[in-house]
XYZ file of C-alpha atoms in Angstrom:
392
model
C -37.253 -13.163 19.638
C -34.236 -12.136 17.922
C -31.882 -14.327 20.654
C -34.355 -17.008 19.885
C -33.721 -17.633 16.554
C -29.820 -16.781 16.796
C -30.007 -19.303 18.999
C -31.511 -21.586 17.154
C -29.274 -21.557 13.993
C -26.434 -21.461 16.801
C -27.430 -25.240 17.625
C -28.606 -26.472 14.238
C -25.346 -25.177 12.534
C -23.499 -26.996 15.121
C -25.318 -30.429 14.586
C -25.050 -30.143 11.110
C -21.696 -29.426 11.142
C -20.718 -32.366 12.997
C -22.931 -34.798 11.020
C -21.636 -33.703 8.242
C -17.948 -34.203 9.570
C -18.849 -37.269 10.514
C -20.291 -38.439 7.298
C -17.111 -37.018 5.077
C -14.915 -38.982 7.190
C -17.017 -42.379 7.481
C -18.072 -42.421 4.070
C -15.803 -41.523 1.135
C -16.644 -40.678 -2.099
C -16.418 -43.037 -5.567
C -16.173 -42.635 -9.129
C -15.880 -38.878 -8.606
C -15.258 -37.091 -11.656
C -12.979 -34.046 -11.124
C -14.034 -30.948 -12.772
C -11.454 -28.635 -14.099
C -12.442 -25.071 -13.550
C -9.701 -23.502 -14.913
C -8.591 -23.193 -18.712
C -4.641 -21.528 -18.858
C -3.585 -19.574 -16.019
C -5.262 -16.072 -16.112
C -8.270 -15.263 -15.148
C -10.169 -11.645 -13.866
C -12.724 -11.424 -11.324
C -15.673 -9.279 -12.654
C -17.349 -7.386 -9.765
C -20.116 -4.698 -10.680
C -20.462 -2.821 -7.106
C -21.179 0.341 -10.200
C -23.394 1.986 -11.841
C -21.317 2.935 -14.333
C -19.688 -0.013 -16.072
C -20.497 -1.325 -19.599
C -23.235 -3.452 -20.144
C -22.423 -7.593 -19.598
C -22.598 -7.610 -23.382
C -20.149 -5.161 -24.209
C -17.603 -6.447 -21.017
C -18.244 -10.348 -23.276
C -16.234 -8.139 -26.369
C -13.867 -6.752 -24.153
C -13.148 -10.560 -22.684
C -12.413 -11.697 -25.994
C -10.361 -8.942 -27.501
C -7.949 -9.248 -24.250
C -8.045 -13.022 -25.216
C -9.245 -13.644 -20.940
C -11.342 -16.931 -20.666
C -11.968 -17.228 -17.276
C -13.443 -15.553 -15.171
C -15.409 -15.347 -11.284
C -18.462 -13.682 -10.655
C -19.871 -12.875 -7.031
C -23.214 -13.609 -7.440
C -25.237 -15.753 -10.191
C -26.650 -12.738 -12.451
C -29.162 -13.829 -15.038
C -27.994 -10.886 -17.108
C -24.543 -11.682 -16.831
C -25.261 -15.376 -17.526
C -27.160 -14.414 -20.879
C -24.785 -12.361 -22.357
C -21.910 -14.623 -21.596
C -24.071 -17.621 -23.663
C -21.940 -18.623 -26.390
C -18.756 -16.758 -25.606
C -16.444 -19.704 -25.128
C -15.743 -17.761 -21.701
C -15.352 -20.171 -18.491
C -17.137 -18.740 -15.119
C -17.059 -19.092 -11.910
C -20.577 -18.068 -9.855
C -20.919 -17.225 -6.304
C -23.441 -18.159 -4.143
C -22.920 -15.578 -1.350
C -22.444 -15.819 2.222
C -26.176 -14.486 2.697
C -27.164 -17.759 1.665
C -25.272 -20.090 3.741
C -27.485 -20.958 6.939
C -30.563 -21.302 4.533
C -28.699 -23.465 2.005
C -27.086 -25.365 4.917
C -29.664 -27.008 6.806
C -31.956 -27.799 3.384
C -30.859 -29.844 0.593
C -34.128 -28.705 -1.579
C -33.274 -25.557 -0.883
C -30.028 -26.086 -2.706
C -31.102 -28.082 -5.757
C -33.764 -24.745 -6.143
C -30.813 -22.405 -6.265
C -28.922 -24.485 -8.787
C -32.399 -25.142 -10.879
C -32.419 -21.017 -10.975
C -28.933 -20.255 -11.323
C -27.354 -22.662 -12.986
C -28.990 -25.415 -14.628
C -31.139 -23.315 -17.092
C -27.701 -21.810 -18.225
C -25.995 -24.913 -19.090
C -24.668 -26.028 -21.746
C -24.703 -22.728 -23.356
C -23.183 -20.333 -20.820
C -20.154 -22.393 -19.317
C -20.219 -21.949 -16.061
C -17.161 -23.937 -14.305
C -17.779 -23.691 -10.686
C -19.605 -22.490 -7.706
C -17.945 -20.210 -5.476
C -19.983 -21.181 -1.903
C -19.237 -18.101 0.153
C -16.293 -15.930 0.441
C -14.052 -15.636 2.467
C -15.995 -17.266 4.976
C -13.303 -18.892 7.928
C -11.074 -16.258 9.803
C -14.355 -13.481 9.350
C -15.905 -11.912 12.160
C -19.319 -14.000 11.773
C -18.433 -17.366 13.034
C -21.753 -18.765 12.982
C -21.076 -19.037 9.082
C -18.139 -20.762 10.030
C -20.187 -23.513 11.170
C -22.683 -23.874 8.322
C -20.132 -23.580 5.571
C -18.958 -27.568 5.364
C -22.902 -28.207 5.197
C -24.131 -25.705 2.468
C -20.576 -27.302 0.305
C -22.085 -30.739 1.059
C -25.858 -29.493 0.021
C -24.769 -27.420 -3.309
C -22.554 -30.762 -4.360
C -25.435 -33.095 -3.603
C -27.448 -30.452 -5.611
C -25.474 -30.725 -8.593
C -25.181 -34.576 -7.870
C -29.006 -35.092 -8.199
C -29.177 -32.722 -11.286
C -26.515 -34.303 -12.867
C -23.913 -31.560 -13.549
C -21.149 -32.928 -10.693
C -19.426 -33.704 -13.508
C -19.363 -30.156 -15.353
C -19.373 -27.762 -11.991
C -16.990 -27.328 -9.437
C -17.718 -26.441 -5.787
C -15.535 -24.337 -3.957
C -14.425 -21.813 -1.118
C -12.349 -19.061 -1.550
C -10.452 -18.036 1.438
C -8.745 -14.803 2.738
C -5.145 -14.437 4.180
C -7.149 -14.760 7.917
C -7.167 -18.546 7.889
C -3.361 -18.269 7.977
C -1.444 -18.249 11.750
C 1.941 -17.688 10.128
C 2.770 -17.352 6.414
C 6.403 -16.081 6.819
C 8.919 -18.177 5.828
C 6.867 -19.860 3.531
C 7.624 -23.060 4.456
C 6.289 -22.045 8.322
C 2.939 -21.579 6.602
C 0.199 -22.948 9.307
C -3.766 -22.482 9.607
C -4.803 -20.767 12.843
C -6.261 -23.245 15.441
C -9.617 -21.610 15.760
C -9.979 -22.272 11.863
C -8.541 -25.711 12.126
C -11.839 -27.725 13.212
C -13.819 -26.023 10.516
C -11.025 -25.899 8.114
C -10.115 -29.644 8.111
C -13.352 -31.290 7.292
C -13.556 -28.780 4.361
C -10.288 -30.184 2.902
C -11.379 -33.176 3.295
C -14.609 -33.381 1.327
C -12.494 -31.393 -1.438
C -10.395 -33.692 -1.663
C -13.092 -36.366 -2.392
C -14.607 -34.283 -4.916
C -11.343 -33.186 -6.442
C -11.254 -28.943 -5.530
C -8.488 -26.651 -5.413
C -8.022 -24.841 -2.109
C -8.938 -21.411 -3.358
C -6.931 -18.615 -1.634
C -7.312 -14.554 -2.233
C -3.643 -13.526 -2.076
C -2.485 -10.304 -2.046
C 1.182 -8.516 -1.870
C -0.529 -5.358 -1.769
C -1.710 -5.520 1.243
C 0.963 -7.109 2.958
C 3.209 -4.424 1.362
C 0.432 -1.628 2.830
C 0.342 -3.552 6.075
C 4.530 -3.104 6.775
C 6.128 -0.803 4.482
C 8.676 -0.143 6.488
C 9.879 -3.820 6.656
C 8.763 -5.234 2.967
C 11.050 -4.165 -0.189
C 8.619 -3.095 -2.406
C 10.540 -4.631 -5.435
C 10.008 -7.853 -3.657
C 5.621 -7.066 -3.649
C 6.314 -6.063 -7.328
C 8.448 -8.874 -8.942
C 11.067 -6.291 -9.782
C 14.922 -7.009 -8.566
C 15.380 -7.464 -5.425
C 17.435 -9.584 -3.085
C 14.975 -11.791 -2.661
C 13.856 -14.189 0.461
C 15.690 -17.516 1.350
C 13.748 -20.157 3.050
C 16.389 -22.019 5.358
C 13.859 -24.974 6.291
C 13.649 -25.896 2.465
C 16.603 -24.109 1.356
C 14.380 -21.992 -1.230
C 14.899 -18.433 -2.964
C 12.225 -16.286 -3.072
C 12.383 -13.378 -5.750
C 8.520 -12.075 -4.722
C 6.065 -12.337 -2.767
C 3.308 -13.799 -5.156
C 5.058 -17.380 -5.131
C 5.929 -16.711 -1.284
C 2.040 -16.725 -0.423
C 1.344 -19.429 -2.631
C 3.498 -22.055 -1.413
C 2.704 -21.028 2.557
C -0.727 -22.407 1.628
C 1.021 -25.148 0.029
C 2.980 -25.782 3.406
C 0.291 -24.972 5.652
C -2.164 -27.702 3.437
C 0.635 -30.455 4.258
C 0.974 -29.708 7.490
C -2.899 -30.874 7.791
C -2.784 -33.964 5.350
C -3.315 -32.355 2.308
C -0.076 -32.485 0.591
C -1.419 -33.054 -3.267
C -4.697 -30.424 -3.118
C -3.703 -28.058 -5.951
C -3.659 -24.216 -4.901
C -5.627 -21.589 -6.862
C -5.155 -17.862 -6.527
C -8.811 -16.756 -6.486
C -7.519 -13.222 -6.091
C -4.733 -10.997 -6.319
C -4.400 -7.487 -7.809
C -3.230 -3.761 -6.545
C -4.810 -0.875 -6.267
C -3.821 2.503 -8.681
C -5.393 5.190 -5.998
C -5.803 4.637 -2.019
C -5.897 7.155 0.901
C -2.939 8.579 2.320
C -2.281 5.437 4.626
C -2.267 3.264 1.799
C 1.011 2.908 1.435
C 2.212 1.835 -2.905
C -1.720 2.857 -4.152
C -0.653 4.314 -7.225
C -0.766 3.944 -11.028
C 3.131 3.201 -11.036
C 3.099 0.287 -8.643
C -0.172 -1.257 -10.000
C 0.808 -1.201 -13.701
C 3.847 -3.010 -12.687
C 2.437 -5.360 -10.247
C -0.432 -6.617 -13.105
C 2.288 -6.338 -15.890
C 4.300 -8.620 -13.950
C 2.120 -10.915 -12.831
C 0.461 -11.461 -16.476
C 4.064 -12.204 -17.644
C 4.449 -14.452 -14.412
C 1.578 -16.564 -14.978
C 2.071 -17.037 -18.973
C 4.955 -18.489 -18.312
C 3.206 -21.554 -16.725
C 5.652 -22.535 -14.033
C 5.383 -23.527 -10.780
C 6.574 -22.225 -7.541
C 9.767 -22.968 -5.956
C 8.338 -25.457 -3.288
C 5.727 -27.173 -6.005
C 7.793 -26.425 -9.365
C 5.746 -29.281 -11.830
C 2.362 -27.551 -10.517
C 1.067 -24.665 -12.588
C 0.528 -21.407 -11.127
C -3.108 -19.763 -11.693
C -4.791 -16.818 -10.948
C -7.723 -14.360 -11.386
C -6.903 -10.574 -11.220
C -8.943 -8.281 -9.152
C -10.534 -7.019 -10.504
C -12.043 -6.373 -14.173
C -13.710 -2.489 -13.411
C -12.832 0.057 -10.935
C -15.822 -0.205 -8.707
C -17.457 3.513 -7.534
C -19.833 2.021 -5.541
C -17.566 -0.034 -3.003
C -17.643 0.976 0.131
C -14.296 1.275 2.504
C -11.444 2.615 1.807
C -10.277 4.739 -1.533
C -8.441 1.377 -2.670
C -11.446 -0.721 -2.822
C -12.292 1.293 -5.557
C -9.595 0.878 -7.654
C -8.378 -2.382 -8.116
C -9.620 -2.358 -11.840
C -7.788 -2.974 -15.021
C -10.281 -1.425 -16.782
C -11.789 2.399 -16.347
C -15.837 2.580 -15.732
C -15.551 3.309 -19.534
C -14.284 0.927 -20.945
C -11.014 2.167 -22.070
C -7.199 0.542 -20.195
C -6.893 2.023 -16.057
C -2.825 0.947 -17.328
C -1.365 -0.306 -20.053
C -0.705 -4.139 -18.929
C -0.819 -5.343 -22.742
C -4.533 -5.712 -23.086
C -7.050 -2.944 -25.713
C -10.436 -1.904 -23.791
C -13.527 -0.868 -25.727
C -12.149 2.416 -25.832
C -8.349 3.054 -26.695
C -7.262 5.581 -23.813
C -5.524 8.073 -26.368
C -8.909 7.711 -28.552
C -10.666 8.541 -24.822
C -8.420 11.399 -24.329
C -9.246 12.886 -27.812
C -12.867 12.708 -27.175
C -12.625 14.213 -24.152
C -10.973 17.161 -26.296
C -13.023 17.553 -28.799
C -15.834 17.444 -25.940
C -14.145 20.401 -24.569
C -13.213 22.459 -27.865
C -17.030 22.126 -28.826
C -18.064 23.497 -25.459
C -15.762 26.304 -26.238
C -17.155 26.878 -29.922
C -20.317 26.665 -28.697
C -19.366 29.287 -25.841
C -18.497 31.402 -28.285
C -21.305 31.443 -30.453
C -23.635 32.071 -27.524
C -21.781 34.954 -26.292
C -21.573 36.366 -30.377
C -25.298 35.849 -30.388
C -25.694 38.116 -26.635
């Protein structure tokens, strides 16, 4: 039974993948509006893989006081949605890759997820843009590979028969894994398994007017080879740098390295004026003892820098007139994430509220104030100790 129906999606997600190849390349797109997702250039991703993080409400105050107004979401939380009504705070929901095969092979299906999820929200809460999957091409479940241009094609169309095309974005976020080569930047190239998946993707984005949305991260390329990467170079401190002989380009850090080896890697597939996003990038403050640079030090100055980076709204050295923009992972340190220690502490903020670093933003709860509660917790334990043992 079970090969049954996994065969089954096998040769429906195929079909519908190549129809809907097909009909992006026979039949482009008019009068498309392009939504702009993105206000500035920083933005956080807000996971909540917790259970003990502050409520949406109180994480809406602590958006605003650190002046952040964008911000991605992995899922399409009603709670979240509510308390973010009226904040002036643009977001990003995903629709996860759970979804996908459902969402890919029914258009109703589609239009009921954005009638739940989005629609009722609007104009209220504004949300920018759904995030369809993550991180879908280069994984280890290629049957989602398949269904992904579809479900794009069915959430647009969705949001085409509602009217909202206009107000939300559809995208894909993508991990390092679609990439064959990245180094020199200019060598940047998508793998050639990716490729017949990847392509018709790009395409239908660039009819509708999406970023390509890639999760970029010098941590982990540090973590991966820290024998052979500078660590100054991961961390936008001084460092010799990286010269591209094919464009005759200096590199001072890896950030603007990964970025324009997407940049490269889109032209080398037709796609030389789709804007580049980074949907994620952020360092961890604690890992495991093979987690090489996981430490307060190093992720203070990576975030520090990269704020101050992206504020200064330039461009890279290969696309200098196009703005850089990011989102940070992530908002919270998440306990609940499984893998390694790392995954659990990407965030700028601690579970309570109160600064993981100093990176120029105030949390709910000023560390030294946390720090002096936790004292006076302690001295009253004491006093009450005391009294207790007086009383005996």
């Amino acid at each position: 039974m079970v090969l049954c129906i996994t065969s089954h999606f096998k040769m429906v997600g195929f079909f519908t993948f190549f129809l809907c190849s097909f009909l992006l390349l026979s039949f482009p797109f008019s009068d498309v509006l392009v939504v702009q997702a993105f206000t500035g250039t920083y933005g956080v991703n807000y996971g909540r893989i917790a259970d003990n993080i502050p409520p949406p409400e109180s994480v809406v105050t602590l958006l605003k006081a650190a002046k952040i107004k964008n911000i991605r979401i992995y899922d399409a939380n009603h709670d979240v949605l509510r308390a973010f009504r009226g904040s002036g705070i643009e977001i990003i929901v995903g629709l996860g890759n759970e979804y996908l095969r459902d969402i890919s092979v029914s258009q109703d299906r589609a239009i009921e997820w954005v009638k739940l999820n989005v629609e009722p929200f609007l104009p209220g809460t504004l949300i920018r843009g759904i995030a369809v999957g993550n991180e879908v091409l280069g994984g280890v479940d290629v049957e989602l590979w398949e269904v992904l241009v579809p479900a794009v094609r069915n959430v647009y169309n969705a949001l085409d028969h509602l009217r909202l095309s206009d107000r939300v974005e559809v995208s894909s976020p993508h991990s390092e894994a679609v990439f064959a080569i990245t180094y020199p930047p200019s060598a940047g190239a998508f793998k050639e398994s990716v490729l017949p998946y990847m392509r018709p993707l790009l395409h239908f984005f660039s009819q509708i007017g999406t970023p390509f949305y890639i999760n970029a991260y010098p941590f982990l390329a540090y973590m991966s080879d820290p024998a052979h990467i500078d660590l100054n170079y991961a961390l936008f401190l001084k460092n010799p740098g990286v010269y591209d002989a094919k464009t005759k380009l200096h590199y001072d850090n890896m950030f603007d390295a990964m970025v324009d080896a997407s940049y490269a890697a889109l032209e080398k597939v037709g796609f030389s004026n789709m804007e580049v996003i980074v949907s994620e990038t952020g360092w961890a403050s604690k890992g495991d003892e093979n987690e090489a640079g996981a430490n307060v030090k190093n992720a203070r100055t990576y975030n520090r820098n990269l704020k101050k980076r992206l504020l200064k709204k330039k461009g890279t050295p290969y696309r200098p007139k196009r703005v850089v923009k990011a989102y940070v992972f992530a908002l919270f340190n998440e306990n609940l994430k499984p893998g390694p220690t790392s995954e659990r502490n990407f965030g700028l903020f601690k579970a309570d509220g109160s600064i993981s670093y100093d990176v120029g933003f105030t949390g709910l709860i000023p560390s030294s104030a946390s720090s002096v509660l936790g004292s006076i917790e302690l001295l009253a334990r004491v006093v009450c100790g005391a009294v207790v043992l007086m009383l005996i």
